Amino acid sequence: MKKKRKNSAVDHQIDENLRRVYSEAAEEPVPDRFTQLLEQLRQQEQSKQSSGNGGSS
Protein backbone atom coordinates (compact mmCIF):
# COMPACT_ATOMS: atom_id res chain seq x y z
CA MET A 1 0.00 0.00 0.00
CA LYS A 2 2.82 2.45 0.75
CA LYS A 3 4.20 2.00 -2.74
CA LYS A 4 0.83 2.89 -4.22
CA ARG A 5 0.68 6.06 -2.10
CA LYS A 6 4.18 7.01 -3.14
CA ASN A 7 3.30 6.56 -6.81
CA SER A 8 0.18 8.60 -6.27
CA ALA A 9 2.22 11.42 -4.71
CA VAL A 10 4.77 11.26 -7.53
CA ASP A 11 1.99 11.19 -10.13
CA HIS A 12 0.40 14.22 -8.49
CA GLN A 13 3.70 16.10 -8.54
CA ILE A 14 4.25 15.23 -12.21
CA ASP A 15 0.70 16.35 -13.05
CA GLU A 16 1.20 19.66 -11.29
CA ASN A 17 4.53 20.30 -13.03
CA LEU A 18 3.08 19.49 -16.45
CA ARG A 19 0.10 21.78 -15.85
CA ARG A 20 2.42 24.61 -14.82
CA VAL A 21 4.69 24.22 -17.86
CA TYR A 22 1.84 23.96 -20.36
CA SER A 23 0.00 26.85 -18.72
CA GLU A 24 3.08 29.05 -19.08
CA ALA A 25 3.52 27.99 -22.71
CA ALA A 26 -0.13 28.72 -23.51
CA GLU A 27 0.27 32.27 -22.19
CA GLU A 28 3.19 33.05 -24.49
CA PRO A 29 2.39 35.26 -27.47
CA VAL A 30 2.15 33.76 -30.94
CA PRO A 31 5.39 34.45 -32.85
CA ASP A 32 5.14 37.13 -35.56
CA ARG A 33 6.17 34.63 -38.23
CA PHE A 34 3.18 32.41 -37.43
CA THR A 35 0.83 35.40 -37.50
CA GLN A 36 2.21 36.39 -40.91
CA LEU A 37 1.78 32.85 -42.24
CA LEU A 38 -1.82 32.71 -41.01
CA GLU A 39 -2.56 36.02 -42.72
CA GLN A 40 -1.07 34.72 -45.98
CA LEU A 41 -3.26 31.61 -45.76
CA ARG A 42 -6.36 33.72 -45.14
CA GLN A 43 -5.58 35.87 -48.16
CA GLN A 44 -5.07 32.78 -50.34
CA GLU A 45 -8.37 31.31 -49.17
CA GLN A 46 -10.18 34.58 -49.89
CA SER A 47 -8.62 34.72 -53.36
CA LYS A 48 -9.72 31.14 -54.09
CA GLN A 49 -13.27 31.83 -52.87
CA SER A 50 -13.51 35.07 -54.86
CA SER A 51 -12.29 33.50 -58.10
CA GLY A 52 -14.34 30.35 -57.59
CA ASN A 53 -17.63 32.13 -56.85
CA GLY A 54 -17.41 34.43 -59.88
CA GLY A 55 -17.97 31.65 -62.41
CA SER A 56 -20.71 29.76 -60.56
CA SER A 57 -23.38 32.54 -60.56
Tab-separated table of N, CA and C in Angstrom:
chain	number	residue	atom	x	y	z
A	1	MET	N	0.812	-1.199	0.000
A	1	MET	CA	0.000	0.000	0.000
A	1	MET	C	0.858	1.266	0.000
A	2	LYS	N	1.976	1.254	0.710
A	2	LYS	CA	2.820	2.446	0.750
A	2	LYS	C	3.331	2.796	-0.639
A	3	LYS	N	3.680	1.756	-1.403
A	3	LYS	CA	4.200	2.002	-2.739
A	3	LYS	C	3.146	2.693	-3.598
A	4	LYS	N	1.905	2.279	-3.457
A	4	LYS	CA	0.828	2.891	-4.216
A	4	LYS	C	0.661	4.357	-3.827
A	5	ARG	N	0.771	4.677	-2.563
A	5	ARG	CA	0.679	6.058	-2.104
A	5	ARG	C	1.832	6.885	-2.647
A	6	LYS	N	3.012	6.294	-2.643
A	6	LYS	CA	4.182	7.014	-3.140
A	6	LYS	C	3.999	7.323	-4.623
A	7	ASN	N	3.547	6.339	-5.397
A	7	ASN	CA	3.296	6.562	-6.807
A	7	ASN	C	2.243	7.638	-7.008
A	8	SER	N	1.232	7.616	-6.177
A	8	SER	CA	0.179	8.605	-6.273
A	8	SER	C	0.741	10.002	-6.007
A	9	ALA	N	1.607	10.128	-5.026
A	9	ALA	CA	2.221	11.418	-4.712
A	9	ALA	C	3.139	11.872	-5.846
A	10	VAL	N	3.882	10.943	-6.402
A	10	VAL	CA	4.768	11.261	-7.531
A	10	VAL	C	3.928	11.646	-8.740
A	11	ASP	N	2.876	10.874	-9.013
A	11	ASP	CA	1.988	11.195	-10.130
A	11	ASP	C	1.387	12.591	-9.965
A	12	HIS	N	0.983	12.902	-8.767
A	12	HIS	CA	0.404	14.217	-8.492
A	12	HIS	C	1.433	15.325	-8.761
A	13	GLN	N	2.649	15.114	-8.333
A	13	GLN	CA	3.704	16.105	-8.542
A	13	GLN	C	3.992	16.269	-10.040
A	14	ILE	N	4.032	15.173	-10.759
A	14	ILE	CA	4.251	15.229	-12.212
A	14	ILE	C	3.101	15.979	-12.875
A	15	ASP	N	1.872	15.655	-12.490
A	15	ASP	CA	0.702	16.346	-13.045
A	15	ASP	C	0.780	17.848	-12.820
A	16	GLU	N	1.111	18.239	-11.613
A	16	GLU	CA	1.199	19.664	-11.291
A	16	GLU	C	2.292	20.356	-12.111
A	17	ASN	N	3.433	19.717	-12.249
A	17	ASN	CA	4.528	20.302	-13.031
A	17	ASN	C	4.157	20.441	-14.504
A	18	LEU	N	3.511	19.421	-15.055
A	18	LEU	CA	3.083	19.490	-16.446
A	18	LEU	C	2.049	20.596	-16.654
A	19	ARG	N	1.106	20.700	-15.746
A	19	ARG	CA	0.104	21.776	-15.853
A	19	ARG	C	0.770	23.147	-15.823
A	20	ARG	N	1.735	23.314	-14.950
A	20	ARG	CA	2.424	24.606	-14.822
A	20	ARG	C	3.172	24.944	-16.113
A	21	VAL	N	3.905	23.981	-16.644
A	21	VAL	CA	4.693	24.216	-17.857
A	21	VAL	C	3.778	24.538	-19.032
A	22	TYR	N	2.731	23.732	-19.232
A	22	TYR	CA	1.839	23.965	-20.364
A	22	TYR	C	1.047	25.253	-20.195
A	23	SER	N	0.710	25.593	-18.971
A	23	SER	CA	0.003	26.851	-18.718
A	23	SER	C	0.881	28.035	-19.101
A	24	GLU	N	2.143	27.977	-18.729
A	24	GLU	CA	3.078	29.050	-19.078
A	24	GLU	C	3.256	29.144	-20.588
A	25	ALA	N	3.342	28.006	-21.259
A	25	ALA	CA	3.523	27.991	-22.714
A	25	ALA	C	2.285	28.551	-23.412
A	26	ALA	N	1.105	28.251	-22.894
A	26	ALA	CA	-0.133	28.725	-23.507
A	26	ALA	C	-0.279	30.243	-23.378
A	27	GLU	N	0.356	30.828	-22.391
A	27	GLU	CA	0.268	32.268	-22.187
A	27	GLU	C	1.262	33.058	-23.036
A	28	GLU	N	2.211	32.367	-23.661
A	28	GLU	CA	3.193	33.054	-24.486
A	28	GLU	C	2.531	33.575	-25.754
A	29	PRO	N	2.979	34.727	-26.246
A	29	PRO	CA	2.386	35.260	-27.468
A	29	PRO	C	2.750	34.413	-28.684
A	30	VAL	N	1.893	34.478	-29.693
A	30	VAL	CA	2.151	33.764	-30.942
A	30	VAL	C	3.278	34.498	-31.669
A	31	PRO	N	4.291	33.793	-32.135
A	31	PRO	CA	5.389	34.450	-32.850
A	31	PRO	C	4.888	35.186	-34.094
A	32	ASP	N	5.524	36.312	-34.404
A	32	ASP	CA	5.138	37.126	-35.559
A	32	ASP	C	5.129	36.312	-36.845
A	33	ARG	N	6.081	35.428	-37.003
A	33	ARG	CA	6.168	34.625	-38.232
A	33	ARG	C	4.918	33.772	-38.409
A	34	PHE	N	4.395	33.208	-37.337
A	34	PHE	CA	3.181	32.406	-37.429
A	34	PHE	C	1.985	33.281	-37.784
A	35	THR	N	1.911	34.465	-37.199
A	35	THR	CA	0.833	35.396	-37.496
A	35	THR	C	0.868	35.787	-38.972
A	36	GLN	N	2.061	36.038	-39.496
A	36	GLN	CA	2.208	36.388	-40.906
A	36	GLN	C	1.779	35.230	-41.808
A	37	LEU	N	2.167	34.016	-41.455
A	37	LEU	CA	1.784	32.847	-42.243
A	37	LEU	C	0.267	32.642	-42.238
A	38	LEU	N	-0.365	32.842	-41.084
A	38	LEU	CA	-1.818	32.713	-41.010
A	38	LEU	C	-2.504	33.762	-41.884
A	39	GLU	N	-1.988	34.960	-41.885
A	39	GLU	CA	-2.563	36.020	-42.715
A	39	GLU	C	-2.412	35.677	-44.200
A	40	GLN	N	-1.276	35.131	-44.593
A	40	GLN	CA	-1.072	34.720	-45.984
A	40	GLN	C	-2.073	33.629	-46.376
A	41	LEU	N	-2.295	32.682	-45.492
A	41	LEU	CA	-3.257	31.609	-45.762
A	41	LEU	C	-4.672	32.162	-45.906
A	42	ARG	N	-5.031	33.107	-45.042
A	42	ARG	CA	-6.359	33.720	-45.137
A	42	ARG	C	-6.535	34.438	-46.478
A	43	GLN	N	-5.508	35.159	-46.892
A	43	GLN	CA	-5.578	35.868	-48.164
A	43	GLN	C	-5.704	34.888	-49.323
A	44	GLN	N	-4.984	33.791	-49.282
A	44	GLN	CA	-5.067	32.783	-50.339
A	44	GLN	C	-6.464	32.166	-50.391
A	45	GLU	N	-7.030	31.886	-49.224
A	45	GLU	CA	-8.374	31.309	-49.167
A	45	GLU	C	-9.402	32.295	-49.722
A	46	GLN	N	-9.258	33.572	-49.387
A	46	GLN	CA	-10.182	34.579	-49.894
A	46	GLN	C	-10.065	34.708	-51.408
A	47	SER	N	-8.847	34.636	-51.904
A	47	SER	CA	-8.623	34.718	-53.358
A	47	SER	C	-9.274	33.522	-54.056
A	48	LYS	N	-9.135	32.346	-53.497
A	48	LYS	CA	-9.722	31.141	-54.085
A	48	LYS	C	-11.243	31.233	-54.069
A	49	GLN	N	-11.809	31.719	-52.985
A	49	GLN	CA	-13.269	31.829	-52.865
A	49	GLN	C	-13.793	32.889	-53.825
A	50	SER	N	-13.085	33.985	-53.963
A	50	SER	CA	-13.509	35.068	-54.860
A	50	SER	C	-13.482	34.614	-56.311
A	51	SER	N	-12.424	33.948	-56.718
A	51	SER	CA	-12.290	33.503	-58.105
A	51	SER	C	-13.221	32.322	-58.390
A	52	GLY	N	-13.474	31.503	-57.409
A	52	GLY	CA	-14.343	30.345	-57.589
A	52	GLY	C	-15.812	30.722	-57.626
A	53	ASN	N	-16.228	31.734	-56.901
A	53	ASN	CA	-17.627	32.130	-56.853
A	53	ASN	C	-18.028	32.945	-58.073
A	54	GLY	N	-17.088	33.596	-58.738
A	54	GLY	CA	-17.415	34.433	-59.883
A	54	GLY	C	-17.985	33.648	-61.039
A	55	GLY	N	-17.518	32.438	-61.273
A	55	GLY	CA	-17.970	31.646	-62.408
A	55	GLY	C	-19.193	30.815	-62.125
A	56	SER	N	-19.590	30.654	-60.882
A	56	SER	CA	-20.706	29.762	-60.560
A	56	SER	C	-22.042	30.484	-60.483
A	57	SER	N	-22.121	31.800	-60.672
A	57	SER	CA	-23.381	32.541	-60.558
A	57	SER	C	-24.212	32.424	-61.776
